Amino acid sequence: MERMKQSLTLVLAFCVIASSASANLGADSERIEDAYGTIVQRRLRDDGTVSVVYAKDRYLYMVTFANQRSISESYSRANGTDLSEKEITKFLKANSRAKWVPANTGKERRFKTSDGTAEATYGILNGRPALTVRDVRR
């Protein structure tokens, strides 16, 4: 019985850690801050939204908030190198349960969700390769 209690405690702790470590479109600013680490820059934009750049591990995360909810997120490596296909897939999956399909036009790689709720672009942002995901329902 004691072993079962310990196992249950470990499973619950893992679930709490896993859920707090993930953030995505629509998440509130508190959850994003917990998941994405140290704030590098915060800026109030002319349209009333707030953009915040976070640094954690080897990534930079630029998140745009409207009404304290994430409406756009950009992911790039801190060292400025390209994201791998695996990393791009991971970030896309974190932002929608719907299937992501390629929608390439021109030089940038584009993606959209099968349910039409989000779109993404992989290209140069602020001088570095980045994947930008945004909610299109806004």
PDB file of C-alpha atoms in Angstrom:
ATOM      1  CA  MET A   1       0.000   0.000   0.000  1.00  0.00           C
ATOM      2  CA  GLU A   2       2.853   2.377   0.861  1.00  0.00           C
ATOM      3  CA  ARG A   3       4.529   1.693  -2.490  1.00  0.00           C
ATOM      4  CA  MET A   4       1.261   2.486  -4.286  1.00  0.00           C
ATOM      5  CA  LYS A   5       0.977   5.831  -2.451  1.00  0.00           C
ATOM      6  CA  GLN A   6       4.523   6.715  -3.449  1.00  0.00           C
ATOM      7  CA  SER A   7       3.832   5.808  -7.073  1.00  0.00           C
ATOM      8  CA  LEU A   8       0.653   7.870  -7.117  1.00  0.00           C
ATOM      9  CA  THR A   9       2.496  10.837  -5.606  1.00  0.00           C
ATOM     10  CA  LEU A  10       5.214  10.577  -8.269  1.00  0.00           C
ATOM     11  CA  VAL A  11       2.660  10.397 -11.082  1.00  0.00           C
ATOM     12  CA  LEU A  12       0.782  13.432  -9.749  1.00  0.00           C
ATOM     13  CA  ALA A  13       4.013  15.392  -9.337  1.00  0.00           C
ATOM     14  CA  PHE A  14       5.031  14.535 -12.906  1.00  0.00           C
ATOM     15  CA  CYS A  15       1.635  15.673 -14.234  1.00  0.00           C
ATOM     16  CA  VAL A  16       1.874  18.992 -12.398  1.00  0.00           C
ATOM     17  CA  ILE A  17       5.404  19.595 -13.671  1.00  0.00           C
ATOM     18  CA  ALA A  18       4.496  18.617 -17.227  1.00  0.00           C
ATOM     19  CA  SER A  19       1.429  20.842 -17.328  1.00  0.00           C
ATOM     20  CA  SER A  20       3.275  23.823 -15.888  1.00  0.00           C
ATOM     21  CA  ALA A  21       6.116  23.388 -18.367  1.00  0.00           C
ATOM     22  CA  SER A  22       3.918  23.769 -21.401  1.00  0.00           C
ATOM     23  CA  ALA A  23       2.418  26.949 -22.688  1.00  0.00           C
ATOM     24  CA  ASN A  24       0.869  27.923 -25.980  1.00  0.00           C
ATOM     25  CA  LEU A  25      -1.539  30.186 -27.798  1.00  0.00           C
ATOM     26  CA  GLY A  26      -4.331  31.295 -25.518  1.00  0.00           C
ATOM     27  CA  ALA A  27      -2.370  30.674 -22.320  1.00  0.00           C
ATOM     28  CA  ASP A  28      -2.385  33.419 -19.707  1.00  0.00           C
ATOM     29  CA  SER A  29       0.695  35.495 -18.924  1.00  0.00           C
ATOM     30  CA  GLU A  30       1.353  33.699 -15.634  1.00  0.00           C
ATOM     31  CA  ARG A  31       1.466  30.266 -17.256  1.00  0.00           C
ATOM     32  CA  ILE A  32       3.673  31.575 -20.083  1.00  0.00           C
ATOM     33  CA  GLU A  33       6.080  33.139 -17.596  1.00  0.00           C
ATOM     34  CA  ASP A  34       6.328  29.875 -15.634  1.00  0.00           C
ATOM     35  CA  ALA A  35       7.052  27.895 -18.806  1.00  0.00           C
ATOM     36  CA  TYR A  36       9.310  30.272 -20.753  1.00  0.00           C
ATOM     37  CA  GLY A  37      11.685  31.505 -18.064  1.00  0.00           C
ATOM     38  CA  THR A  38      13.477  34.803 -17.631  1.00  0.00           C
ATOM     39  CA  ILE A  39      11.998  37.972 -19.108  1.00  0.00           C
ATOM     40  CA  VAL A  40      14.551  39.638 -21.368  1.00  0.00           C
ATOM     41  CA  GLN A  41      12.378  42.477 -22.685  1.00  0.00           C
ATOM     42  CA  ARG A  42       8.827  43.775 -22.234  1.00  0.00           C
ATOM     43  CA  ARG A  43       7.259  46.363 -24.538  1.00  0.00           C
ATOM     44  CA  LEU A  44       3.836  47.984 -24.801  1.00  0.00           C
ATOM     45  CA  ARG A  45       2.885  48.183 -28.460  1.00  0.00           C
ATOM     46  CA  ASP A  46       0.893  50.935 -30.171  1.00  0.00           C
ATOM     47  CA  ASP A  47      -2.128  48.658 -30.635  1.00  0.00           C
ATOM     48  CA  GLY A  48      -2.414  48.012 -26.871  1.00  0.00           C
ATOM     49  CA  THR A  49      -0.861  44.566 -26.949  1.00  0.00           C
ATOM     50  CA  VAL A  50       2.254  43.711 -24.969  1.00  0.00           C
ATOM     51  CA  SER A  51       5.228  41.836 -26.408  1.00  0.00           C
ATOM     52  CA  VAL A  52       7.531  39.978 -24.051  1.00  0.00           C
ATOM     53  CA  VAL A  53      10.774  38.177 -24.882  1.00  0.00           C
ATOM     54  CA  TYR A  54      11.760  35.267 -22.634  1.00  0.00           C
ATOM     55  CA  ALA A  55      14.978  33.229 -22.532  1.00  0.00           C
ATOM     56  CA  LYS A  56      15.099  29.656 -21.334  1.00  0.00           C
ATOM     57  CA  ASP A  57      17.661  26.973 -22.052  1.00  0.00           C
ATOM     58  CA  ARG A  58      18.702  27.390 -25.702  1.00  0.00           C
ATOM     59  CA  TYR A  59      15.582  29.221 -26.893  1.00  0.00           C
ATOM     60  CA  LEU A  60      14.185  32.722 -27.123  1.00  0.00           C
ATOM     61  CA  TYR A  61      10.393  33.042 -26.951  1.00  0.00           C
ATOM     62  CA  MET A  62       8.665  36.219 -28.094  1.00  0.00           C
ATOM     63  CA  VAL A  63       5.050  36.305 -26.991  1.00  0.00           C
ATOM     64  CA  THR A  64       2.416  38.903 -27.832  1.00  0.00           C
ATOM     65  CA  PHE A  65      -0.361  39.271 -25.287  1.00  0.00           C
ATOM     66  CA  ALA A  66      -3.801  40.829 -25.673  1.00  0.00           C
ATOM     67  CA  ASN A  67      -5.921  40.939 -22.533  1.00  0.00           C
ATOM     68  CA  GLN A  68      -3.218  38.886 -20.768  1.00  0.00           C
ATOM     69  CA  ARG A  69      -3.645  35.973 -23.233  1.00  0.00           C
ATOM     70  CA  SER A  70      -1.076  34.799 -25.765  1.00  0.00           C
ATOM     71  CA  ILE A  71      -2.171  35.619 -29.321  1.00  0.00           C
ATOM     72  CA  SER A  72       1.186  35.133 -31.061  1.00  0.00           C
ATOM     73  CA  GLU A  73       4.360  33.256 -30.172  1.00  0.00           C
ATOM     74  CA  SER A  74       7.739  33.139 -31.886  1.00  0.00           C
ATOM     75  CA  TYR A  75      10.385  30.534 -31.173  1.00  0.00           C
ATOM     76  CA  SER A  76      14.059  30.802 -32.083  1.00  0.00           C
ATOM     77  CA  ARG A  77      17.368  29.480 -30.906  1.00  0.00           C
ATOM     78  CA  ALA A  78      19.347  31.852 -28.713  1.00  0.00           C
ATOM     79  CA  ASN A  79      22.465  31.277 -30.831  1.00  0.00           C
ATOM     80  CA  GLY A  80      20.614  32.301 -34.018  1.00  0.00           C
ATOM     81  CA  THR A  81      20.867  28.969 -35.850  1.00  0.00           C
ATOM     82  CA  ASP A  82      17.979  27.297 -37.675  1.00  0.00           C
ATOM     83  CA  LEU A  83      15.391  25.261 -35.830  1.00  0.00           C
ATOM     84  CA  SER A  84      15.394  21.585 -36.744  1.00  0.00           C
ATOM     85  CA  GLU A  85      12.354  19.899 -38.295  1.00  0.00           C
ATOM     86  CA  LYS A  86      11.833  18.118 -34.972  1.00  0.00           C
ATOM     87  CA  GLU A  87      11.816  21.436 -33.089  1.00  0.00           C
ATOM     88  CA  ILE A  88       9.402  23.028 -35.580  1.00  0.00           C
ATOM     89  CA  THR A  89       7.061  20.043 -35.266  1.00  0.00           C
ATOM     90  CA  LYS A  90       7.254  20.177 -31.454  1.00  0.00           C
ATOM     91  CA  PHE A  91       6.369  23.881 -31.335  1.00  0.00           C
ATOM     92  CA  LEU A  92       3.527  23.456 -33.830  1.00  0.00           C
ATOM     93  CA  LYS A  93       2.022  20.534 -31.903  1.00  0.00           C
ATOM     94  CA  ALA A  94       2.238  22.492 -28.646  1.00  0.00           C
ATOM     95  CA  ASN A  95       0.024  25.194 -30.130  1.00  0.00           C
ATOM     96  CA  SER A  96      -2.851  23.197 -31.579  1.00  0.00           C
ATOM     97  CA  ARG A  97      -4.338  19.738 -31.322  1.00  0.00           C
ATOM     98  CA  ALA A  98      -5.506  20.139 -34.929  1.00  0.00           C
ATOM     99  CA  LYS A  99      -3.320  18.819 -37.725  1.00  0.00           C
ATOM    100  CA  TRP A 100      -0.795  21.307 -39.139  1.00  0.00           C
ATOM    101  CA  VAL A 101      -0.584  21.340 -42.929  1.00  0.00           C
ATOM    102  CA  PRO A 102       1.991  23.101 -45.125  1.00  0.00           C
ATOM    103  CA  ALA A 103       0.740  26.243 -46.882  1.00  0.00           C
ATOM    104  CA  ASN A 104       3.982  27.453 -48.465  1.00  0.00           C
ATOM    105  CA  THR A 105       4.062  30.660 -50.483  1.00  0.00           C
ATOM    106  CA  GLY A 106       7.182  32.422 -51.663  1.00  0.00           C
ATOM    107  CA  LYS A 107      10.391  32.044 -49.677  1.00  0.00           C
ATOM    108  CA  GLU A 108       8.867  31.574 -46.230  1.00  0.00           C
ATOM    109  CA  ARG A 109       7.578  28.249 -45.010  1.00  0.00           C
ATOM    110  CA  ARG A 110       3.951  28.503 -43.930  1.00  0.00           C
ATOM    111  CA  PHE A 111       1.633  26.199 -42.044  1.00  0.00           C
ATOM    112  CA  LYS A 112      -2.016  26.321 -41.051  1.00  0.00           C
ATOM    113  CA  THR A 113      -4.200  24.175 -38.859  1.00  0.00           C
ATOM    114  CA  SER A 114      -6.806  21.926 -40.426  1.00  0.00           C
ATOM    115  CA  ASP A 115      -9.482  23.611 -38.304  1.00  0.00           C
ATOM    116  CA  GLY A 116      -8.441  27.111 -39.411  1.00  0.00           C
ATOM    117  CA  THR A 117      -7.744  28.441 -35.906  1.00  0.00           C
ATOM    118  CA  ALA A 118      -4.008  29.125 -36.227  1.00  0.00           C
ATOM    119  CA  GLU A 119      -1.267  29.736 -38.747  1.00  0.00           C
ATOM    120  CA  ALA A 120       2.507  29.674 -38.582  1.00  0.00           C
ATOM    121  CA  THR A 121       5.439  31.031 -40.546  1.00  0.00           C
ATOM    122  CA  TYR A 122       9.076  29.958 -40.424  1.00  0.00           C
ATOM    123  CA  GLY A 123      11.358  32.743 -41.587  1.00  0.00           C
ATOM    124  CA  ILE A 124      13.660  35.500 -40.429  1.00  0.00           C
ATOM    125  CA  LEU A 125      12.446  37.538 -37.453  1.00  0.00           C
ATOM    126  CA  ASN A 126      14.653  40.186 -35.861  1.00  0.00           C
ATOM    127  CA  GLY A 127      17.647  38.835 -37.755  1.00  0.00           C
ATOM    128  CA  ARG A 128      17.269  35.183 -36.748  1.00  0.00           C
ATOM    129  CA  PRO A 129      15.339  32.168 -38.053  1.00  0.00           C
ATOM    130  CA  ALA A 130      12.121  31.813 -36.068  1.00  0.00           C
ATOM    131  CA  LEU A 131       8.821  29.990 -36.099  1.00  0.00           C
ATOM    132  CA  THR A 132       5.928  32.362 -35.465  1.00  0.00           C
ATOM    133  CA  VAL A 133       2.536  30.928 -34.565  1.00  0.00           C
ATOM    134  CA  ARG A 134      -0.552  33.110 -34.299  1.00  0.00           C
ATOM    135  CA  ASP A 135      -4.191  32.732 -33.455  1.00  0.00           C
ATOM    136  CA  VAL A 136      -6.283  33.743 -36.484  1.00  0.00           C
ATOM    137  CA  ARG A 137      -9.582  33.884 -34.571  1.00  0.00           C
ATOM    138  CA  ARG A 138      -8.631  37.227 -33.071  1.00  0.00           C
TER     139      ARG A 138
END
